[in-house]
């Protein structure tokens, strides 16, 4: 897959005719996957290259600074990895700046679609473009110039609209299973295993301290059943994870959030390894214990429960 970062629209134009899925696509959830699948279908029928156009940062950074979104379900590099696995040929990343936000609808159509060798545009029903977001899919179909337009309708799961906003809420409320259902896969955070305090080792529960490598949405603080994939070997392991401030040992007001995974029956050192943490089920909120013995007893209970949850999961 060729990734093209756009500073000027002309930088996109050196490629064959394309079918283009366009949107922000944070999460690449079931609704987004429907758009991408439709784009791939249309591209194959019309013998076009498969392309996706997305934006960075989230439009709210420019358009709604009071509610700006700077953390993501799928940060840019994660998004890129998923699109490549889906078989996309070209990924266009357009900087969402004040200048871009002020672009007229017709200029957007000309510069980013018509002149960009786009023959088919595929987007969700709620996609908007142009100054003040006045352009919508109905208007795009009316104003199209050299391309066809396909609108993908709302995707629902159990009568509930699949949406990035709802998935974010679910994760932050600890509703991981519900979020995973809308994503169509377990939520994932990628990062680097770094040196921690090594306190877990002293109480019999060594942990991998994972530092996220991008600005991911963090799930609700607490304890989870997780799996961890070591990217250098491709191996996946089951474990229990605490995300939080470790209040038994730290003042939350003076500490940073950490992600610490205790991997079951694992004794290797993996400092410096890149890993992916997959979140499967919320076990309990983070809490402060009266002492080490109470903490150890609770960790043992957490481990047993996580083992039960993950027992039949194929790795």
PDB file of N, CA, C and O in Angstrom, residues 197-263:
ATOM      1  N   UNK A 197       8.522  -0.234  37.811  1.00  0.00           N
ATOM      2  CA  UNK A 197       9.036  -0.234  39.184  1.00  0.00           C
ATOM      3  C   UNK A 197       9.461  -1.626  39.640  1.00  0.00           C
ATOM      4  O   UNK A 197      10.120  -1.778  40.669  1.00  0.00           O
ATOM      5  N   UNK A 198       9.047  -2.660  38.893  1.00  0.00           N
ATOM      6  CA  UNK A 198       9.360  -4.065  39.202  1.00  0.00           C
ATOM      7  C   UNK A 198       8.774  -4.507  40.545  1.00  0.00           C
ATOM      8  O   UNK A 198       9.226  -5.467  41.148  1.00  0.00           O
ATOM      9  N   UNK A 199       7.739  -3.791  40.997  1.00  0.00           N
ATOM     10  CA  UNK A 199       7.119  -4.149  42.268  1.00  0.00           C
ATOM     11  C   UNK A 199       6.338  -5.458  42.134  1.00  0.00           C
ATOM     12  O   UNK A 199       6.282  -6.273  43.058  1.00  0.00           O
ATOM     13  N   UNK A 200       5.735  -5.683  40.940  1.00  0.00           N
ATOM     14  CA  UNK A 200       4.981  -6.906  40.729  1.00  0.00           C
ATOM     15  C   UNK A 200       5.825  -8.144  40.905  1.00  0.00           C
ATOM     16  O   UNK A 200       5.368  -9.170  41.431  1.00  0.00           O
ATOM     17  N   UNK A 201       7.088  -8.054  40.504  1.00  0.00           N
ATOM     18  CA  UNK A 201       7.988  -9.200  40.629  1.00  0.00           C
ATOM     19  C   UNK A 201       8.201  -9.571  42.097  1.00  0.00           C
ATOM     20  O   UNK A 201       8.323 -10.742  42.447  1.00  0.00           O
ATOM     21  N   UNK A 202       8.261  -8.553  42.957  1.00  0.00           N
ATOM     22  CA  UNK A 202       8.540  -8.804  44.380  1.00  0.00           C
ATOM     23  C   UNK A 202       7.361  -9.459  45.095  1.00  0.00           C
ATOM     24  O   UNK A 202       7.541 -10.043  46.165  1.00  0.00           O
ATOM     25  N   UNK A 203       6.151  -9.359  44.513  1.00  0.00           N
ATOM     26  CA  UNK A 203       4.983  -9.967  45.164  1.00  0.00           C
ATOM     27  C   UNK A 203       4.475 -11.182  44.384  1.00  0.00           C
ATOM     28  O   UNK A 203       3.370 -11.672  44.623  1.00  0.00           O
ATOM     29  N   UNK A 204       5.299 -11.653  43.430  1.00  0.00           N
ATOM     30  CA  UNK A 204       4.961 -12.886  42.728  1.00  0.00           C
ATOM     31  C   UNK A 204       4.142 -12.718  41.473  1.00  0.00           C
ATOM     32  O   UNK A 204       3.677 -13.700  40.895  1.00  0.00           O
ATOM     33  N   UNK A 205       3.965 -11.461  41.000  1.00  0.00           N
ATOM     34  CA  UNK A 205       3.193 -11.213  39.787  1.00  0.00           C
ATOM     35  C   UNK A 205       3.961 -10.245  38.875  1.00  0.00           C
ATOM     36  O   UNK A 205       3.613  -9.066  38.749  1.00  0.00           O
ATOM     37  N   UNK A 206       5.022 -10.728  38.220  1.00  0.00           N
ATOM     38  CA  UNK A 206       5.775  -9.845  37.327  1.00  0.00           C
ATOM     39  C   UNK A 206       4.888  -9.359  36.184  1.00  0.00           C
ATOM     40  O   UNK A 206       4.016 -10.095  35.707  1.00  0.00           O
ATOM     41  N   UNK A 207       5.095  -8.131  35.781  1.00  0.00           N
ATOM     42  CA  UNK A 207       4.253  -7.550  34.734  1.00  0.00           C
ATOM     43  C   UNK A 207       5.081  -6.953  33.620  1.00  0.00           C
ATOM     44  O   UNK A 207       6.225  -6.537  33.824  1.00  0.00           O
ATOM     45  N   UNK A 208       4.489  -6.910  32.440  1.00  0.00           N
ATOM     46  CA  UNK A 208       5.047  -6.166  31.305  1.00  0.00           C
ATOM     47  C   UNK A 208       4.418  -4.785  31.328  1.00  0.00           C
ATOM     48  O   UNK A 208       3.190  -4.643  31.229  1.00  0.00           O
ATOM     49  N   UNK A 209       5.257  -3.759  31.506  1.00  0.00           N
ATOM     50  CA  UNK A 209       4.786  -2.376  31.556  1.00  0.00           C
ATOM     51  C   UNK A 209       4.755  -1.844  30.129  1.00  0.00           C
ATOM     52  O   UNK A 209       5.802  -1.633  29.514  1.00  0.00           O
ATOM     53  N   UNK A 210       3.561  -1.640  29.589  1.00  0.00           N
ATOM     54  CA  UNK A 210       3.401  -1.290  28.180  1.00  0.00           C
ATOM     55  C   UNK A 210       3.175   0.209  28.026  1.00  0.00           C
ATOM     56  O   UNK A 210       2.199   0.756  28.563  1.00  0.00           O
ATOM     57  N   UNK A 211       4.064   0.860  27.290  1.00  0.00           N
ATOM     58  CA  UNK A 211       3.916   2.289  27.002  1.00  0.00           C
ATOM     59  C   UNK A 211       3.324   2.434  25.606  1.00  0.00           C
ATOM     60  O   UNK A 211       3.962   2.082  24.610  1.00  0.00           O
ATOM     61  N   UNK A 212       2.078   2.927  25.479  1.00  0.00           N
ATOM     62  CA  UNK A 212       1.468   3.077  24.150  1.00  0.00           C
ATOM     63  C   UNK A 212       2.326   3.950  23.240  1.00  0.00           C
ATOM     64  O   UNK A 212       2.909   4.943  23.685  1.00  0.00           O
ATOM     65  N   UNK A 213       2.385   3.579  21.962  1.00  0.00           N
ATOM     66  CA  UNK A 213       3.222   4.348  21.041  1.00  0.00           C
ATOM     67  C   UNK A 213       2.443   5.402  20.268  1.00  0.00           C
ATOM     68  O   UNK A 213       3.007   6.104  19.437  1.00  0.00           O
ATOM     69  N   UNK A 214       1.120   5.501  20.516  1.00  0.00           N
ATOM     70  CA  UNK A 214       0.316   6.564  19.917  1.00  0.00           C
ATOM     71  C   UNK A 214      -0.754   6.981  20.923  1.00  0.00           C
ATOM     72  O   UNK A 214      -0.854   6.421  22.015  1.00  0.00           O
ATOM     73  N   UNK A 215      -1.564   7.963  20.536  1.00  0.00           N
ATOM     74  CA  UNK A 215      -2.576   8.510  21.436  1.00  0.00           C
ATOM     75  C   UNK A 215      -3.878   7.708  21.350  1.00  0.00           C
ATOM     76  O   UNK A 215      -4.834   8.105  20.682  1.00  0.00           O
ATOM     77  N   UNK A 216      -3.892   6.579  22.029  1.00  0.00           N
ATOM     78  CA  UNK A 216      -5.070   5.703  22.045  1.00  0.00           C
ATOM     79  C   UNK A 216      -6.084   6.176  23.088  1.00  0.00           C
ATOM     80  O   UNK A 216      -5.721   6.754  24.117  1.00  0.00           O
ATOM     81  N   UNK A 217      -7.352   5.878  22.828  1.00  0.00           N
ATOM     82  CA  UNK A 217      -8.380   6.001  23.858  1.00  0.00           C
ATOM     83  C   UNK A 217      -8.080   4.962  24.936  1.00  0.00           C
ATOM     84  O   UNK A 217      -7.900   3.777  24.632  1.00  0.00           O
ATOM     85  N   UNK A 218      -7.996   5.400  26.177  1.00  0.00           N
ATOM     86  CA  UNK A 218      -7.716   4.487  27.279  1.00  0.00           C
ATOM     87  C   UNK A 218      -9.022   3.939  27.862  1.00  0.00           C
ATOM     88  O   UNK A 218      -9.943   4.706  28.151  1.00  0.00           O
ATOM     89  N   UNK A 219      -9.112   2.618  28.038  1.00  0.00           N
ATOM     90  CA  UNK A 219     -10.308   2.058  28.682  1.00  0.00           C
ATOM     91  C   UNK A 219     -10.428   2.554  30.129  1.00  0.00           C
ATOM     92  O   UNK A 219      -9.475   3.102  30.696  1.00  0.00           O
ATOM     93  N   UNK A 220     -11.588   2.324  30.703  1.00  0.00           N
ATOM     94  CA  UNK A 220     -11.828   2.668  32.105  1.00  0.00           C
ATOM     95  C   UNK A 220     -10.729   2.075  32.986  1.00  0.00           C
ATOM     96  O   UNK A 220     -10.298   0.937  32.789  1.00  0.00           O
ATOM     97  N   UNK A 221     -10.264   2.844  33.957  1.00  0.00           N
ATOM     98  CA  UNK A 221      -9.229   2.349  34.861  1.00  0.00           C
ATOM     99  C   UNK A 221      -9.734   1.127  35.612  1.00  0.00           C
ATOM    100  O   UNK A 221     -10.869   1.091  36.088  1.00  0.00           O
ATOM    101  N   UNK A 222      -8.870   0.111  35.690  1.00  0.00           N
ATOM    102  CA  UNK A 222      -9.263  -1.095  36.381  1.00  0.00           C
ATOM    103  C   UNK A 222      -8.497  -2.303  35.900  1.00  0.00           C
ATOM    104  O   UNK A 222      -7.408  -2.190  35.321  1.00  0.00           O
ATOM    105  N   UNK A 223      -9.085  -3.466  36.116  1.00  0.00           N
ATOM    106  CA  UNK A 223      -8.429  -4.742  35.826  1.00  0.00           C
ATOM    107  C   UNK A 223      -9.205  -5.461  34.724  1.00  0.00           C
ATOM    108  O   UNK A 223     -10.445  -5.503  34.756  1.00  0.00           O
ATOM    109  N   UNK A 224      -8.476  -6.063  33.783  1.00  0.00           N
ATOM    110  CA  UNK A 224      -9.072  -6.669  32.598  1.00  0.00           C
ATOM    111  C   UNK A 224      -8.462  -8.040  32.293  1.00  0.00           C
ATOM    112  O   UNK A 224      -7.284  -8.279  32.585  1.00  0.00           O
ATOM    113  N   UNK A 225      -9.254  -8.894  31.665  1.00  0.00           N
ATOM    114  CA  UNK A 225      -8.724 -10.091  31.013  1.00  0.00           C
ATOM    115  C   UNK A 225      -8.238  -9.652  29.634  1.00  0.00           C
ATOM    116  O   UNK A 225      -9.001  -9.027  28.874  1.00  0.00           O
ATOM    117  N   UNK A 226      -6.979  -9.945  29.330  1.00  0.00           N
ATOM    118  CA  UNK A 226      -6.380  -9.475  28.079  1.00  0.00           C
ATOM    119  C   UNK A 226      -5.573 -10.596  27.432  1.00  0.00           C
ATOM    120  O   UNK A 226      -5.272 -11.622  28.049  1.00  0.00           O
ATOM    121  N   UNK A 227      -5.222 -10.373  26.168  1.00  0.00           N
ATOM    122  CA  UNK A 227      -4.167 -11.150  25.528  1.00  0.00           C
ATOM    123  C   UNK A 227      -3.114 -10.173  25.047  1.00  0.00           C
ATOM    124  O   UNK A 227      -3.404  -8.990  24.790  1.00  0.00           O
ATOM    125  N   UNK A 228      -1.880 -10.661  24.958  1.00  0.00           N
ATOM    126  CA  UNK A 228      -0.759  -9.827  24.558  1.00  0.00           C
ATOM    127  C   UNK A 228       0.010 -10.529  23.440  1.00  0.00           C
ATOM    128  O   UNK A 228       0.391 -11.696  23.597  1.00  0.00           O
ATOM    129  N   UNK A 229       0.209  -9.827  22.338  1.00  0.00           N
ATOM    130  CA  UNK A 229       0.957 -10.378  21.210  1.00  0.00           C
ATOM    131  C   UNK A 229       2.343  -9.758  21.151  1.00  0.00           C
ATOM    132  O   UNK A 229       2.478  -8.530  21.152  1.00  0.00           O
ATOM    133  N   UNK A 230       3.361 -10.595  21.111  1.00  0.00           N
ATOM    134  CA  UNK A 230       4.745 -10.141  20.961  1.00  0.00           C
ATOM    135  C   UNK A 230       5.050 -10.082  19.464  1.00  0.00           C
ATOM    136  O   UNK A 230       5.083 -11.108  18.784  1.00  0.00           O
ATOM    137  N   UNK A 231       5.256  -8.875  18.943  1.00  0.00           N
ATOM    138  CA  UNK A 231       5.322  -8.710  17.496  1.00  0.00           C
ATOM    139  C   UNK A 231       6.554  -9.364  16.881  1.00  0.00           C
ATOM    140  O   UNK A 231       6.506  -9.819  15.735  1.00  0.00           O
ATOM    141  N   UNK A 232       7.672  -9.427  17.606  1.00  0.00           N
ATOM    142  CA  UNK A 232       8.890  -9.987  17.026  1.00  0.00           C
ATOM    143  C   UNK A 232       8.778 -11.483  16.777  1.00  0.00           C
ATOM    144  O   UNK A 232       9.427 -12.023  15.869  1.00  0.00           O
ATOM    145  N   UNK A 233       7.934 -12.170  17.549  1.00  0.00           N
ATOM    146  CA  UNK A 233       7.789 -13.621  17.396  1.00  0.00           C
ATOM    147  C   UNK A 233       6.425 -14.018  16.839  1.00  0.00           C
ATOM    148  O   UNK A 233       6.256 -15.138  16.348  1.00  0.00           O
ATOM    149  N   UNK A 234       5.458 -13.101  16.938  1.00  0.00           N
ATOM    150  CA  UNK A 234       4.096 -13.431  16.514  1.00  0.00           C
ATOM    151  C   UNK A 234       3.325 -14.242  17.530  1.00  0.00           C
ATOM    152  O   UNK A 234       2.173 -14.608  17.291  1.00  0.00           O
ATOM    153  N   UNK A 235       3.938 -14.513  18.687  1.00  0.00           N
ATOM    154  CA  UNK A 235       3.267 -15.303  19.723  1.00  0.00           C
ATOM    155  C   UNK A 235       2.277 -14.447  20.509  1.00  0.00           C
ATOM    156  O   UNK A 235       2.524 -13.265  20.758  1.00  0.00           O
ATOM    157  N   UNK A 236       1.185 -15.082  20.914  1.00  0.00           N
ATOM    158  CA  UNK A 236       0.169 -14.404  21.720  1.00  0.00           C
ATOM    159  C   UNK A 236      -0.003 -15.151  23.035  1.00  0.00           C
ATOM    160  O   UNK A 236      -0.022 -16.387  23.067  1.00  0.00           O
ATOM    161  N   UNK A 237      -0.130 -14.393  24.122  1.00  0.00           N
ATOM    162  CA  UNK A 237      -0.216 -14.957  25.458  1.00  0.00           C
ATOM    163  C   UNK A 237      -1.448 -14.404  26.173  1.00  0.00           C
ATOM    164  O   UNK A 237      -1.895 -13.289  25.906  1.00  0.00           O
ATOM    165  N   UNK A 238      -1.966 -15.176  27.113  1.00  0.00           N
ATOM    166  CA  UNK A 238      -3.103 -14.747  27.920  1.00  0.00           C
ATOM    167  C   UNK A 238      -2.598 -14.096  29.204  1.00  0.00           C
ATOM    168  O   UNK A 238      -1.538 -14.454  29.708  1.00  0.00           O
ATOM    169  N   UNK A 239      -3.392 -13.136  29.717  1.00  0.00           N
ATOM    170  CA  UNK A 239      -2.958 -12.465  30.928  1.00  0.00           C
ATOM    171  C   UNK A 239      -4.051 -11.643  31.572  1.00  0.00           C
ATOM    172  O   UNK A 239      -5.204 -11.615  31.123  1.00  0.00           O
ATOM    173  N   UNK A 240      -3.658 -10.971  32.647  1.00  0.00           N
ATOM    174  CA  UNK A 240      -4.543 -10.051  33.352  1.00  0.00           C
ATOM    175  C   UNK A 240      -3.828  -8.714  33.415  1.00  0.00           C
ATOM    176  O   UNK A 240      -2.617  -8.654  33.615  1.00  0.00           O
ATOM    177  N   UNK A 241      -4.565  -7.637  33.184  1.00  0.00           N
ATOM    178  CA  UNK A 241      -3.948  -6.310  33.054  1.00  0.00           C
ATOM    179  C   UNK A 241      -4.574  -5.327  34.030  1.00  0.00           C
ATOM    180  O   UNK A 241      -5.793  -5.305  34.214  1.00  0.00           O
ATOM    181  N   UNK A 242      -3.727  -4.531  34.648  1.00  0.00           N
ATOM    182  CA  UNK A 242      -4.195  -3.389  35.430  1.00  0.00           C
ATOM    183  C   UNK A 242      -3.828  -2.112  34.683  1.00  0.00           C
ATOM    184  O   UNK A 242      -2.666  -1.896  34.316  1.00  0.00           O
ATOM    185  N   UNK A 243      -4.824  -1.275  34.437  1.00  0.00           N
ATOM    186  CA  UNK A 243      -4.567   0.039  33.870  1.00  0.00           C
ATOM    187  C   UNK A 243      -4.991   1.065  34.910  1.00  0.00           C
ATOM    188  O   UNK A 243      -6.129   1.050  35.391  1.00  0.00           O
ATOM    189  N   UNK A 244      -4.044   1.908  35.310  1.00  0.00           N
ATOM    190  CA  UNK A 244      -4.385   2.892  36.328  1.00  0.00           C
ATOM    191  C   UNK A 244      -3.174   3.474  37.020  1.00  0.00           C
ATOM    192  O   UNK A 244      -2.060   3.464  36.484  1.00  0.00           O
ATOM    193  N   UNK A 245      -3.404   3.974  38.238  1.00  0.00           N
ATOM    194  CA  UNK A 245      -2.386   4.716  38.981  1.00  0.00           C
ATOM    195  C   UNK A 245      -1.721   3.887  40.087  1.00  0.00           C
ATOM    196  O   UNK A 245      -0.827   4.376  40.769  1.00  0.00           O
ATOM    197  N   UNK A 246      -2.192   2.652  40.286  1.00  0.00           N
ATOM    198  CA  UNK A 246      -1.708   1.807  41.393  1.00  0.00           C
ATOM    199  C   UNK A 246      -1.838   2.555  42.730  1.00  0.00           C
ATOM    200  O   UNK A 246      -0.843   2.859  43.404  1.00  0.00           O
ATOM    201  N   UNK A 247      -3.071   2.869  43.145  1.00  0.00           N
ATOM    202  CA  UNK A 247      -3.287   3.723  44.320  1.00  0.00           C
ATOM    203  C   UNK A 247      -2.813   3.121  45.638  1.00  0.00           C
ATOM    204  O   UNK A 247      -2.655   3.854  46.617  1.00  0.00           O
ATOM    205  N   UNK A 248      -2.590   1.799  45.678  1.00  0.00           N
ATOM    206  CA  UNK A 248      -2.048   1.209  46.898  1.00  0.00           C
ATOM    207  C   UNK A 248      -0.648   1.739  47.181  1.00  0.00           C
ATOM    208  O   UNK A 248      -0.226   1.848  48.335  1.00  0.00           O
ATOM    209  N   UNK A 249       0.051   2.122  46.108  1.00  0.00           N
ATOM    210  CA  UNK A 249       1.433   2.576  46.233  1.00  0.00           C
ATOM    211  C   UNK A 249       1.635   4.053  45.872  1.00  0.00           C
ATOM    212  O   UNK A 249       2.656   4.637  46.230  1.00  0.00           O
ATOM    213  N   UNK A 250       0.679   4.651  45.146  1.00  0.00           N
ATOM    214  CA  UNK A 250       0.893   6.003  44.630  1.00  0.00           C
ATOM    215  C   UNK A 250      -0.314   6.902  44.897  1.00  0.00           C
ATOM    216  O   UNK A 250      -1.452   6.427  44.971  1.00  0.00           O
ATOM    217  N   UNK A 251      -0.033   8.175  44.950  1.00  0.00           N
ATOM    218  CA  UNK A 251      -1.079   9.196  44.993  1.00  0.00           C
ATOM    219  C   UNK A 251      -1.517   9.450  43.549  1.00  0.00           C
ATOM    220  O   UNK A 251      -0.718   9.918  42.724  1.00  0.00           O
ATOM    221  N   UNK A 252      -2.769   9.110  43.187  1.00  0.00           N
ATOM    222  CA  UNK A 252      -3.214   9.280  41.804  1.00  0.00           C
ATOM    223  C   UNK A 252      -3.026  10.697  41.259  1.00  0.00           C
ATOM    224  O   UNK A 252      -2.822  10.874  40.062  1.00  0.00           O
ATOM    225  N   UNK A 253      -3.079  11.693  42.147  1.00  0.00           N
ATOM    226  CA  UNK A 253      -2.928  13.074  41.684  1.00  0.00           C
ATOM    227  C   UNK A 253      -1.501  13.384  41.259  1.00  0.00           C
ATOM    228  O   UNK A 253      -1.243  14.402  40.615  1.00  0.00           O
ATOM    229  N   UNK A 254      -0.567  12.511  41.627  1.00  0.00           N
ATOM    230  CA  UNK A 254       0.841  12.757  41.321  1.00  0.00           C
ATOM    231  C   UNK A 254       1.451  11.674  40.433  1.00  0.00           C
ATOM    232  O   UNK A 254       2.665  11.638  40.236  1.00  0.00           O
ATOM    233  N   UNK A 255       0.618  10.790  39.917  1.00  0.00           N
ATOM    234  CA  UNK A 255       1.119   9.653  39.141  1.00  0.00           C
ATOM    235  C   UNK A 255       0.530   9.660  37.741  1.00  0.00           C
ATOM    236  O   UNK A 255      -0.517  10.256  37.487  1.00  0.00           O
ATOM    237  N   UNK A 256       1.203   8.955  36.842  1.00  0.00           N
ATOM    238  CA  UNK A 256       0.714   8.779  35.482  1.00  0.00           C
ATOM    239  C   UNK A 256       0.037   7.415  35.355  1.00  0.00           C
ATOM    240  O   UNK A 256       0.371   6.475  36.085  1.00  0.00           O
ATOM    241  N   UNK A 257      -0.905   7.309  34.441  1.00  0.00           N
ATOM    242  CA  UNK A 257      -1.566   6.040  34.184  1.00  0.00           C
ATOM    243  C   UNK A 257      -0.571   5.075  33.554  1.00  0.00           C
ATOM    244  O   UNK A 257       0.209   5.450  32.675  1.00  0.00           O
ATOM    245  N   UNK A 258      -0.583   3.826  34.022  1.00  0.00           N
ATOM    246  CA  UNK A 258       0.281   2.800  33.438  1.00  0.00           C
ATOM    247  C   UNK A 258      -0.553   1.593  33.033  1.00  0.00           C
ATOM    248  O   UNK A 258      -1.636   1.354  33.588  1.00  0.00           O
ATOM    249  N   UNK A 259      -0.047   0.855  32.059  1.00  0.00           N
ATOM    250  CA  UNK A 259      -0.671  -0.384  31.600  1.00  0.00           C
ATOM    251  C   UNK A 259       0.284  -1.515  31.944  1.00  0.00           C
ATOM    252  O   UNK A 259       1.397  -1.577  31.406  1.00  0.00           O
ATOM    253  N   UNK A 260      -0.122  -2.394  32.866  1.00  0.00           N
ATOM    254  CA  UNK A 260       0.765  -3.462  33.313  1.00  0.00           C
ATOM    255  C   UNK A 260       0.067  -4.806  33.141  1.00  0.00           C
ATOM    256  O   UNK A 260      -1.006  -5.030  33.714  1.00  0.00           O
ATOM    257  N   UNK A 261       0.696  -5.679  32.354  1.00  0.00           N
ATOM    258  CA  UNK A 261       0.116  -6.973  32.022  1.00  0.00           C
ATOM    259  C   UNK A 261       0.895  -8.090  32.705  1.00  0.00           C
ATOM    260  O   UNK A 261       2.109  -8.227  32.506  1.00  0.00           O
ATOM    261  N   UNK A 262       0.194  -8.869  33.529  1.00  0.00           N
ATOM    262  CA  UNK A 262       0.785 -10.096  34.083  1.00  0.00           C
ATOM    263  C   UNK A 262       0.440 -11.226  33.125  1.00  0.00           C
ATOM    264  O   UNK A 262      -0.733 -11.586  32.957  1.00  0.00           O
ATOM    265  N   UNK A 263       1.449 -11.792  32.467  1.00  0.00           N
ATOM    266  CA  UNK A 263       1.251 -12.856  31.487  1.00  0.00           C
ATOM    267  C   UNK A 263       1.299 -14.197  32.207  1.00  0.00           C
ATOM    268  O   UNK A 263       2.231 -14.475  32.970  1.00  0.00           O
TER     269      UNK A 263
END
